[in-house]
Amino acid sequence: MSVSYTSVGWNRHKRLYDAVLAGAVGAYLVVFYAAGKLFFRPPGSFADPVLLIRALGTCALVMLHVVLWIGPLCRLDRRFLPLLYNRRHLGVCTFLVGLSHAALVLGFYHGFGNVNPFLSLLTANTAYGSLSRFPFEALGLAALLILFLMAATSHDFWLANLSPRVWKGLHMLVYAAYALLVMHVVLGALQAERSPVPAAILAAGVMVTAGLHVAAGTREARTDAGCQTQSCSDGFVDVGSVDEIPENRAKAVCLPGRDRIAVYRYGGKVSALSNVCAHQGGPLSEGKIVGGCVTCPWHGYQYLPGSGRSPPPFAEKIATYRVRVEGRRILLNPEPLPAGTEVEPAAFEEPRA
Amino acid sequence: MTRGQRRAHRRIWVALAVMLPVGIAAGLLAGPTDEGRRAHGREASASIHDSETRRAREAVSADEHRADAAEHAPNAGGADAGTVAGDAATGAGGAP
């Protein structure tokens, strides 16, 4: 969290993440290049620039797969959450590797003629009606433009100025970029391949990516559909017992047709907040109380449980809900209060040790 | 994420899970012909204007360039002729 503009709020975790990322990219390029030299000897060998073009292209595609796997993996297993913390760094790095691939392609294949390289790229082949001769470069260029748009707006500055809803919608374009890149490879590099192995690897990557997202989405839908609550006469609903919630943790309450609510238990009290973090929509019910504040599991944004406001000097706020405890049952009013509204936490007797 | 965002994600990925394998299969079934290989592969690139310049920088080894050029040269048949044609094709240039 930050109240003023900083390019990157560096900390130990981010430095380590980026160092591992840079090392992995460097190692991939070296191994790909060395393997290309080792296994493809003349007459089937590739020129060095072509080998580098392929190394950068495959590296960017592998990185995009990893970017797309992180989200559903975190939904399916909380142990992947540390990968989510700096996913944007991975996304920006993916764009830079893809840009290097494109720059090399432009220079190597289009830079030595008497036509502007960009013009050459876009006009040399216009066989859009043919699958086998499709100008696959256009697909890669479109995907690169989307990745650029995402990298350029990845900073929290843009998130705050565009609003989380617009920002999220913009960044969901990554799925279009992924589809474009898959077809870029299918109609480009794979057209020259006689071996089925590259096609099989790409197909496996697509199946894993789509499978993870569909599995995570199905699980979320089942969670939404499986919620059972009992209504009371005064508009409150029984959402369970305080004993179901570990200390300093929360329970996600799903009500039909509504967004989820995070019900937190802490120090003999219960508070209810919107489950959606104001930053990137992280699931607050999967976070915990740290230093007296509800802490989002994605990027550590914090809120006071009684008001839904971030502690000063931060200004984020989320909706709160009226809640009370009868016996050990938690009763919740499902009508959200305006974001940042102070609500008295419901107190209950902690059992004696 | 909100309920609407979760629903949008789910719909997008169900659509992609169907469309991408179909796209891959269609591309592979229609594409990997000799024509396609020539068009996109290491033997040639359809996007390059100047085929002579392109061939000089393509991934095929110099030997393969020479053999290919010699095969198509009007005076093909001798080792020297092949070398000359290959040099011309790769832009290496120069008289034998």
mmCIF file with all atom_site columns, C-alpha atoms in Angstrom, chain A residues 104-267:
data_model
loop_
_atom_site.group_PDB
_atom_site.id
_atom_site.type_symbol
_atom_site.label_atom_id
_atom_site.label_alt_id
_atom_site.label_comp_id
_atom_site.label_asym_id
_atom_site.label_entity_id
_atom_site.label_seq_id
_atom_site.pdbx_PDB_ins_code
_atom_site.Cartn_x
_atom_site.Cartn_y
_atom_site.Cartn_z
_atom_site.occupancy
_atom_site.B_iso_or_equiv
_atom_site.pdbx_formal_charge
_atom_site.auth_seq_id
_atom_site.auth_comp_id
_atom_site.auth_asym_id
_atom_site.auth_atom_id
_atom_site.pdbx_PDB_model_num
ATOM 1   C CA . LEU A 1 104 ? 14.537  -9.193  -33.610 1.00 0.00 ? 104 LEU A CA 1
ATOM 2   C CA . VAL A 1 105 ? 11.969  -10.526 -36.099 1.00 0.00 ? 105 VAL A CA 1
ATOM 3   C CA . LEU A 1 106 ? 11.423  -7.049  -37.507 1.00 0.00 ? 106 LEU A CA 1
ATOM 4   C CA . GLY A 1 107 ? 15.125  -6.427  -37.924 1.00 0.00 ? 107 GLY A CA 1
ATOM 5   C CA . PHE A 1 108 ? 16.048  -9.843  -39.229 1.00 0.00 ? 108 PHE A CA 1
ATOM 6   C CA . TYR A 1 109 ? 13.188  -10.504 -41.629 1.00 0.00 ? 109 TYR A CA 1
ATOM 7   C CA . HIS A 1 110 ? 12.129  -6.994  -42.596 1.00 0.00 ? 110 HIS A CA 1
ATOM 8   C CA . GLY A 1 111 ? 15.001  -4.668  -41.819 1.00 0.00 ? 111 GLY A CA 1
ATOM 9   C CA . PHE A 1 112 ? 17.196  -5.171  -44.877 1.00 0.00 ? 112 PHE A CA 1
ATOM 10  C CA . GLY A 1 113 ? 14.762  -4.374  -47.660 1.00 0.00 ? 113 GLY A CA 1
ATOM 11  C CA . ASN A 1 114 ? 13.950  -1.063  -49.262 1.00 0.00 ? 114 ASN A CA 1
ATOM 12  C CA . VAL A 1 115 ? 10.548  -0.858  -47.548 1.00 0.00 ? 115 VAL A CA 1
ATOM 13  C CA . ASN A 1 116 ? 9.881   0.445   -44.050 1.00 0.00 ? 116 ASN A CA 1
ATOM 14  C CA . PRO A 1 117 ? 10.115  -2.620  -41.780 1.00 0.00 ? 117 PRO A CA 1
ATOM 15  C CA . PHE A 1 118 ? 6.723   -1.974  -40.175 1.00 0.00 ? 118 PHE A CA 1
ATOM 16  C CA . LEU A 1 119 ? 5.133   -1.498  -43.587 1.00 0.00 ? 119 LEU A CA 1
ATOM 17  C CA . SER A 1 120 ? 6.824   -4.651  -44.785 1.00 0.00 ? 120 SER A CA 1
ATOM 18  C CA . LEU A 1 121 ? 5.521   -6.580  -41.791 1.00 0.00 ? 121 LEU A CA 1
ATOM 19  C CA . LEU A 1 122 ? 1.948   -5.499  -42.385 1.00 0.00 ? 122 LEU A CA 1
ATOM 20  C CA . THR A 1 123 ? 1.791   -5.576  -46.168 1.00 0.00 ? 123 THR A CA 1
ATOM 21  C CA . ALA A 1 124 ? 4.151   -8.297  -47.350 1.00 0.00 ? 124 ALA A CA 1
ATOM 22  C CA . ASN A 1 125 ? 1.594   -11.016 -46.858 1.00 0.00 ? 125 ASN A CA 1
ATOM 23  C CA . THR A 1 126 ? -2.114  -10.276 -47.032 1.00 0.00 ? 126 THR A CA 1
ATOM 24  C CA . ALA A 1 127 ? -3.386  -13.817 -47.539 1.00 0.00 ? 127 ALA A CA 1
ATOM 25  C CA . TYR A 1 128 ? -5.889  -13.515 -44.707 1.00 0.00 ? 128 TYR A CA 1
ATOM 26  C CA . GLY A 1 129 ? -8.181  -15.990 -46.441 1.00 0.00 ? 129 GLY A CA 1
ATOM 27  C CA . SER A 1 130 ? -5.673  -18.832 -46.313 1.00 0.00 ? 130 SER A CA 1
ATOM 28  C CA . LEU A 1 131 ? -4.939  -20.854 -43.199 1.00 0.00 ? 131 LEU A CA 1
ATOM 29  C CA . SER A 1 132 ? -1.670  -22.274 -44.457 1.00 0.00 ? 132 SER A CA 1
ATOM 30  C CA . ARG A 1 133 ? -0.350  -18.879 -45.574 1.00 0.00 ? 133 ARG A CA 1
ATOM 31  C CA . PHE A 1 134 ? -2.094  -16.720 -43.006 1.00 0.00 ? 134 PHE A CA 1
ATOM 32  C CA . PRO A 1 135 ? -0.064  -13.611 -42.050 1.00 0.00 ? 135 PRO A CA 1
ATOM 33  C CA . PHE A 1 136 ? 0.508   -14.870 -38.541 1.00 0.00 ? 136 PHE A CA 1
ATOM 34  C CA . GLU A 1 137 ? 2.720   -11.881 -37.738 1.00 0.00 ? 137 GLU A CA 1
ATOM 35  C CA . ALA A 1 138 ? -0.412  -9.733  -37.453 1.00 0.00 ? 138 ALA A CA 1
ATOM 36  C CA . LEU A 1 139 ? -1.706  -11.989 -34.662 1.00 0.00 ? 139 LEU A CA 1
ATOM 37  C CA . GLY A 1 140 ? 1.557   -11.660 -32.749 1.00 0.00 ? 140 GLY A CA 1
ATOM 38  C CA . LEU A 1 141 ? 1.543   -7.894  -33.227 1.00 0.00 ? 141 LEU A CA 1
ATOM 39  C CA . ALA A 1 142 ? -2.022  -7.596  -31.911 1.00 0.00 ? 142 ALA A CA 1
ATOM 40  C CA . ALA A 1 143 ? -1.122  -9.698  -28.865 1.00 0.00 ? 143 ALA A CA 1
ATOM 41  C CA . LEU A 1 144 ? 1.983   -7.594  -28.262 1.00 0.00 ? 144 LEU A CA 1
ATOM 42  C CA . LEU A 1 145 ? -0.095  -4.396  -28.353 1.00 0.00 ? 145 LEU A CA 1
ATOM 43  C CA . ILE A 1 146 ? -2.426  -5.832  -25.714 1.00 0.00 ? 146 ILE A CA 1
ATOM 44  C CA . LEU A 1 147 ? 0.510   -6.885  -23.545 1.00 0.00 ? 147 LEU A CA 1
ATOM 45  C CA . PHE A 1 148 ? 1.962   -3.384  -23.941 1.00 0.00 ? 148 PHE A CA 1
ATOM 46  C CA . LEU A 1 149 ? -1.320  -1.818  -22.852 1.00 0.00 ? 149 LEU A CA 1
ATOM 47  C CA . MET A 1 150 ? -1.367  -4.065  -19.802 1.00 0.00 ? 150 MET A CA 1
ATOM 48  C CA . ALA A 1 151 ? 2.282   -3.471  -18.926 1.00 0.00 ? 151 ALA A CA 1
ATOM 49  C CA . ALA A 1 152 ? 1.871   0.287   -19.318 1.00 0.00 ? 152 ALA A CA 1
ATOM 50  C CA . THR A 1 153 ? -1.149  0.369   -17.007 1.00 0.00 ? 153 THR A CA 1
ATOM 51  C CA . SER A 1 154 ? 0.060   -2.230  -14.539 1.00 0.00 ? 154 SER A CA 1
ATOM 52  C CA . HIS A 1 155 ? 1.086   0.286   -11.888 1.00 0.00 ? 155 HIS A CA 1
ATOM 53  C CA . ASP A 1 156 ? -1.246  1.080   -8.982  1.00 0.00 ? 156 ASP A CA 1
ATOM 54  C CA . PHE A 1 157 ? -1.299  4.670   -10.258 1.00 0.00 ? 157 PHE A CA 1
ATOM 55  C CA . TRP A 1 158 ? -3.437  3.507   -13.187 1.00 0.00 ? 158 TRP A CA 1
ATOM 56  C CA . LEU A 1 159 ? -5.451  1.176   -11.003 1.00 0.00 ? 159 LEU A CA 1
ATOM 57  C CA . ALA A 1 160 ? -6.417  4.109   -8.789  1.00 0.00 ? 160 ALA A CA 1
ATOM 58  C CA . ASN A 1 161 ? -7.138  6.477   -11.673 1.00 0.00 ? 161 ASN A CA 1
ATOM 59  C CA . LEU A 1 162 ? -9.000  4.087   -13.961 1.00 0.00 ? 162 LEU A CA 1
ATOM 60  C CA . SER A 1 163 ? -10.971 2.518   -11.060 1.00 0.00 ? 163 SER A CA 1
ATOM 61  C CA . PRO A 1 164 ? -10.564 -1.160  -10.142 1.00 0.00 ? 164 PRO A CA 1
ATOM 62  C CA . ARG A 1 165 ? -13.536 -2.163  -12.315 1.00 0.00 ? 165 ARG A CA 1
ATOM 63  C CA . VAL A 1 166 ? -12.191 -0.560  -15.513 1.00 0.00 ? 166 VAL A CA 1
ATOM 64  C CA . TRP A 1 167 ? -8.657  -1.695  -14.735 1.00 0.00 ? 167 TRP A CA 1
ATOM 65  C CA . LYS A 1 168 ? -9.768  -5.289  -14.216 1.00 0.00 ? 168 LYS A CA 1
ATOM 66  C CA . GLY A 1 169 ? -11.772 -5.216  -17.445 1.00 0.00 ? 169 GLY A CA 1
ATOM 67  C CA . LEU A 1 170 ? -8.754  -3.865  -19.309 1.00 0.00 ? 170 LEU A CA 1
ATOM 68  C CA . HIS A 1 171 ? -6.467  -6.521  -17.892 1.00 0.00 ? 171 HIS A CA 1
ATOM 69  C CA . MET A 1 172 ? -8.868  -9.315  -18.768 1.00 0.00 ? 172 MET A CA 1
ATOM 70  C CA . LEU A 1 173 ? -7.752  -8.611  -22.351 1.00 0.00 ? 173 LEU A CA 1
ATOM 71  C CA . VAL A 1 174 ? -4.852  -10.913 -21.504 1.00 0.00 ? 174 VAL A CA 1
ATOM 72  C CA . TYR A 1 175 ? -7.159  -13.800 -22.440 1.00 0.00 ? 175 TYR A CA 1
ATOM 73  C CA . ALA A 1 176 ? -7.549  -12.338 -25.936 1.00 0.00 ? 176 ALA A CA 1
ATOM 74  C CA . ALA A 1 177 ? -3.773  -11.883 -26.124 1.00 0.00 ? 177 ALA A CA 1
ATOM 75  C CA . TYR A 1 178 ? -3.313  -15.526 -25.135 1.00 0.00 ? 178 TYR A CA 1
ATOM 76  C CA . ALA A 1 179 ? -5.695  -16.752 -27.834 1.00 0.00 ? 179 ALA A CA 1
ATOM 77  C CA . LEU A 1 180 ? -3.959  -14.544 -30.422 1.00 0.00 ? 180 LEU A CA 1
ATOM 78  C CA . LEU A 1 181 ? -0.529  -15.857 -29.427 1.00 0.00 ? 181 LEU A CA 1
ATOM 79  C CA . VAL A 1 182 ? -1.620  -19.491 -29.585 1.00 0.00 ? 182 VAL A CA 1
ATOM 80  C CA . MET A 1 183 ? -2.892  -18.946 -33.121 1.00 0.00 ? 183 MET A CA 1
ATOM 81  C CA . HIS A 1 184 ? 0.264   -16.917 -33.940 1.00 0.00 ? 184 HIS A CA 1
ATOM 82  C CA . VAL A 1 185 ? 2.304   -20.016 -33.119 1.00 0.00 ? 185 VAL A CA 1
ATOM 83  C CA . VAL A 1 186 ? -0.078  -22.473 -34.813 1.00 0.00 ? 186 VAL A CA 1
ATOM 84  C CA . LEU A 1 187 ? -0.229  -20.505 -38.059 1.00 0.00 ? 187 LEU A CA 1
ATOM 85  C CA . GLY A 1 188 ? 3.416   -19.453 -37.857 1.00 0.00 ? 188 GLY A CA 1
ATOM 86  C CA . ALA A 1 189 ? 6.164   -21.608 -36.412 1.00 0.00 ? 189 ALA A CA 1
ATOM 87  C CA . LEU A 1 190 ? 4.155   -24.837 -36.380 1.00 0.00 ? 190 LEU A CA 1
ATOM 88  C CA . GLN A 1 191 ? 3.533   -24.574 -40.123 1.00 0.00 ? 191 GLN A CA 1
ATOM 89  C CA . ALA A 1 192 ? 7.215   -25.264 -40.660 1.00 0.00 ? 192 ALA A CA 1
ATOM 90  C CA . GLU A 1 193 ? 7.459   -28.136 -38.210 1.00 0.00 ? 193 GLU A CA 1
ATOM 91  C CA . ARG A 1 194 ? 7.568   -31.721 -39.331 1.00 0.00 ? 194 ARG A CA 1
ATOM 92  C CA . SER A 1 195 ? 7.801   -33.027 -35.759 1.00 0.00 ? 195 SER A CA 1
ATOM 93  C CA . PRO A 1 196 ? 4.528   -33.335 -33.805 1.00 0.00 ? 196 PRO A CA 1
ATOM 94  C CA . VAL A 1 197 ? 6.286   -32.549 -30.507 1.00 0.00 ? 197 VAL A CA 1
ATOM 95  C CA . PRO A 1 198 ? 5.997   -28.720 -30.575 1.00 0.00 ? 198 PRO A CA 1
ATOM 96  C CA . ALA A 1 199 ? 2.291   -28.955 -31.469 1.00 0.00 ? 199 ALA A CA 1
ATOM 97  C CA . ALA A 1 200 ? 1.741   -31.481 -28.679 1.00 0.00 ? 200 ALA A CA 1
ATOM 98  C CA . ILE A 1 201 ? 3.495   -29.223 -26.140 1.00 0.00 ? 201 ILE A CA 1
ATOM 99  C CA . LEU A 1 202 ? 1.399   -26.229 -27.199 1.00 0.00 ? 202 LEU A CA 1
ATOM 100 C CA . ALA A 1 203 ? -1.828  -28.242 -27.064 1.00 0.00 ? 203 ALA A CA 1
ATOM 101 C CA . ALA A 1 204 ? -0.914  -29.541 -23.599 1.00 0.00 ? 204 ALA A CA 1
ATOM 102 C CA . GLY A 1 205 ? -0.250  -25.968 -22.439 1.00 0.00 ? 205 GLY A CA 1
ATOM 103 C CA . VAL A 1 206 ? -3.618  -24.810 -23.735 1.00 0.00 ? 206 VAL A CA 1
ATOM 104 C CA . MET A 1 207 ? -5.428  -27.742 -22.137 1.00 0.00 ? 207 MET A CA 1
ATOM 105 C CA . VAL A 1 208 ? -3.749  -27.177 -18.758 1.00 0.00 ? 208 VAL A CA 1
ATOM 106 C CA . THR A 1 209 ? -4.451  -23.434 -18.854 1.00 0.00 ? 209 THR A CA 1
ATOM 107 C CA . ALA A 1 210 ? -8.082  -23.787 -19.854 1.00 0.00 ? 210 ALA A CA 1
ATOM 108 C CA . GLY A 1 211 ? -8.543  -26.755 -17.509 1.00 0.00 ? 211 GLY A CA 1
ATOM 109 C CA . LEU A 1 212 ? -7.218  -24.852 -14.486 1.00 0.00 ? 212 LEU A CA 1
ATOM 110 C CA . HIS A 1 213 ? -9.461  -21.866 -15.183 1.00 0.00 ? 213 HIS A CA 1
ATOM 111 C CA . VAL A 1 214 ? -12.553 -23.989 -15.789 1.00 0.00 ? 214 VAL A CA 1
ATOM 112 C CA . ALA A 1 215 ? -11.844 -26.066 -12.646 1.00 0.00 ? 215 ALA A CA 1
ATOM 113 C CA . ALA A 1 216 ? -11.348 -22.967 -10.478 1.00 0.00 ? 216 ALA A CA 1
ATOM 114 C CA . GLY A 1 217 ? -14.429 -21.302 -11.970 1.00 0.00 ? 217 GLY A CA 1
ATOM 115 C CA . THR A 1 218 ? -16.555 -24.407 -11.426 1.00 0.00 ? 218 THR A CA 1
ATOM 116 C CA . ARG A 1 219 ? -15.434 -24.612 -7.816  1.00 0.00 ? 219 ARG A CA 1
ATOM 117 C CA . GLU A 1 220 ? -16.299 -20.956 -7.232  1.00 0.00 ? 220 GLU A CA 1
ATOM 118 C CA . ALA A 1 221 ? -19.713 -21.440 -8.826  1.00 0.00 ? 221 ALA A CA 1
ATOM 119 C CA . ARG A 1 222 ? -20.389 -24.452 -6.597  1.00 0.00 ? 222 ARG A CA 1
ATOM 120 C CA . THR A 1 223 ? -19.397 -22.418 -3.552  1.00 0.00 ? 223 THR A CA 1
ATOM 121 C CA . ASP A 1 224 ? -21.803 -19.654 -4.565  1.00 0.00 ? 224 ASP A CA 1
ATOM 122 C CA . ALA A 1 225 ? -24.601 -22.126 -5.241  1.00 0.00 ? 225 ALA A CA 1
ATOM 123 C CA . GLY A 1 226 ? -24.047 -24.192 -2.102  1.00 0.00 ? 226 GLY A CA 1
ATOM 124 C CA . CYS A 1 227 ? -24.647 -21.454 0.444   1.00 0.00 ? 227 CYS A CA 1
ATOM 125 C CA . GLN A 1 228 ? -27.429 -22.088 2.901   1.00 0.00 ? 228 GLN A CA 1
ATOM 126 C CA . THR A 1 229 ? -28.660 -19.470 5.341   1.00 0.00 ? 229 THR A CA 1
ATOM 127 C CA . GLN A 1 230 ? -31.702 -19.153 7.526   1.00 0.00 ? 230 GLN A CA 1
ATOM 128 C CA . SER A 1 231 ? -33.613 -15.890 7.443   1.00 0.00 ? 231 SER A CA 1
ATOM 129 C CA . CYS A 1 232 ? -34.866 -14.207 10.581  1.00 0.00 ? 232 CYS A CA 1
ATOM 130 C CA . SER A 1 233 ? -37.907 -12.005 10.799  1.00 0.00 ? 233 SER A CA 1
ATOM 131 C CA . ASP A 1 234 ? -36.009 -8.697  11.108  1.00 0.00 ? 234 ASP A CA 1
ATOM 132 C CA . GLY A 1 235 ? -34.059 -9.048  7.859   1.00 0.00 ? 235 GLY A CA 1
ATOM 133 C CA . PHE A 1 236 ? -31.010 -10.651 9.485   1.00 0.00 ? 236 PHE A CA 1
ATOM 134 C CA . VAL A 1 237 ? -29.858 -14.086 8.379   1.00 0.00 ? 237 VAL A CA 1
ATOM 135 C CA . ASP A 1 238 ? -28.164 -16.803 10.412  1.00 0.00 ? 238 ASP A CA 1
ATOM 136 C CA . VAL A 1 239 ? -24.775 -17.382 8.784   1.00 0.00 ? 239 VAL A CA 1
ATOM 137 C CA . GLY A 1 240 ? -23.364 -19.931 11.211  1.00 0.00 ? 240 GLY A CA 1
ATOM 138 C CA . SER A 1 241 ? -21.644 -20.239 14.558  1.00 0.00 ? 241 SER A CA 1
ATOM 139 C CA . VAL A 1 242 ? -18.656 -18.249 15.829  1.00 0.00 ? 242 VAL A CA 1
ATOM 140 C CA . ASP A 1 243 ? -17.056 -21.616 16.573  1.00 0.00 ? 243 ASP A CA 1
ATOM 141 C CA . GLU A 1 244 ? -16.740 -22.283 12.836  1.00 0.00 ? 244 GLU A CA 1
ATOM 142 C CA . ILE A 1 245 ? -14.323 -19.370 12.477  1.00 0.00 ? 245 ILE A CA 1
ATOM 143 C CA . PRO A 1 246 ? -10.740 -19.605 13.777  1.00 0.00 ? 246 PRO A CA 1
ATOM 144 C CA . GLU A 1 247 ? -9.439  -16.653 15.773  1.00 0.00 ? 247 GLU A CA 1
ATOM 145 C CA . ASN A 1 248 ? -8.274  -13.749 13.558  1.00 0.00 ? 248 ASN A CA 1
ATOM 146 C CA . ARG A 1 249 ? -9.703  -15.473 10.495  1.00 0.00 ? 249 ARG A CA 1
ATOM 147 C CA . ALA A 1 250 ? -12.895 -15.188 8.511   1.00 0.00 ? 250 ALA A CA 1
ATOM 148 C CA . LYS A 1 251 ? -15.682 -17.142 6.940   1.00 0.00 ? 251 LYS A CA 1
ATOM 149 C CA . ALA A 1 252 ? -16.982 -16.332 3.457   1.00 0.00 ? 252 ALA A CA 1
ATOM 150 C CA . VAL A 1 253 ? -20.747 -15.980 3.508   1.00 0.00 ? 253 VAL A CA 1
ATOM 151 C CA . CYS A 1 254 ? -22.543 -16.479 0.183   1.00 0.00 ? 254 CYS A CA 1
ATOM 152 C CA . LEU A 1 255 ? -26.052 -15.140 -0.125  1.00 0.00 ? 255 LEU A CA 1
ATOM 153 C CA . PRO A 1 256 ? -28.199 -15.800 -3.190  1.00 0.00 ? 256 PRO A CA 1
ATOM 154 C CA . GLY A 1 257 ? -27.714 -13.150 -5.864  1.00 0.00 ? 257 GLY A CA 1
ATOM 155 C CA . ARG A 1 258 ? -25.241 -11.133 -3.783  1.00 0.00 ? 258 ARG A CA 1
ATOM 156 C CA . ASP A 1 259 ? -21.505 -10.723 -3.536  1.00 0.00 ? 259 ASP A CA 1
ATOM 157 C CA . ARG A 1 260 ? -19.751 -12.683 -0.813  1.00 0.00 ? 260 ARG A CA 1
ATOM 158 C CA . ILE A 1 261 ? -19.320 -11.242 2.670   1.00 0.00 ? 261 ILE A CA 1
ATOM 159 C CA . ALA A 1 262 ? -16.277 -11.789 4.908   1.00 0.00 ? 262 ALA A CA 1
ATOM 160 C CA . VAL A 1 263 ? -17.252 -12.413 8.543   1.00 0.00 ? 263 VAL A CA 1
ATOM 161 C CA . TYR A 1 264 ? -14.214 -11.980 10.790  1.00 0.00 ? 264 TYR A CA 1
ATOM 162 C CA . ARG A 1 265 ? -13.722 -13.224 14.350  1.00 0.00 ? 265 ARG A CA 1
ATOM 163 C CA . TYR A 1 266 ? -11.136 -11.484 16.522  1.00 0.00 ? 266 TYR A CA 1
ATOM 164 C CA . GLY A 1 267 ? -10.696 -10.997 20.274  1.00 0.00 ? 267 GLY A CA 1
#
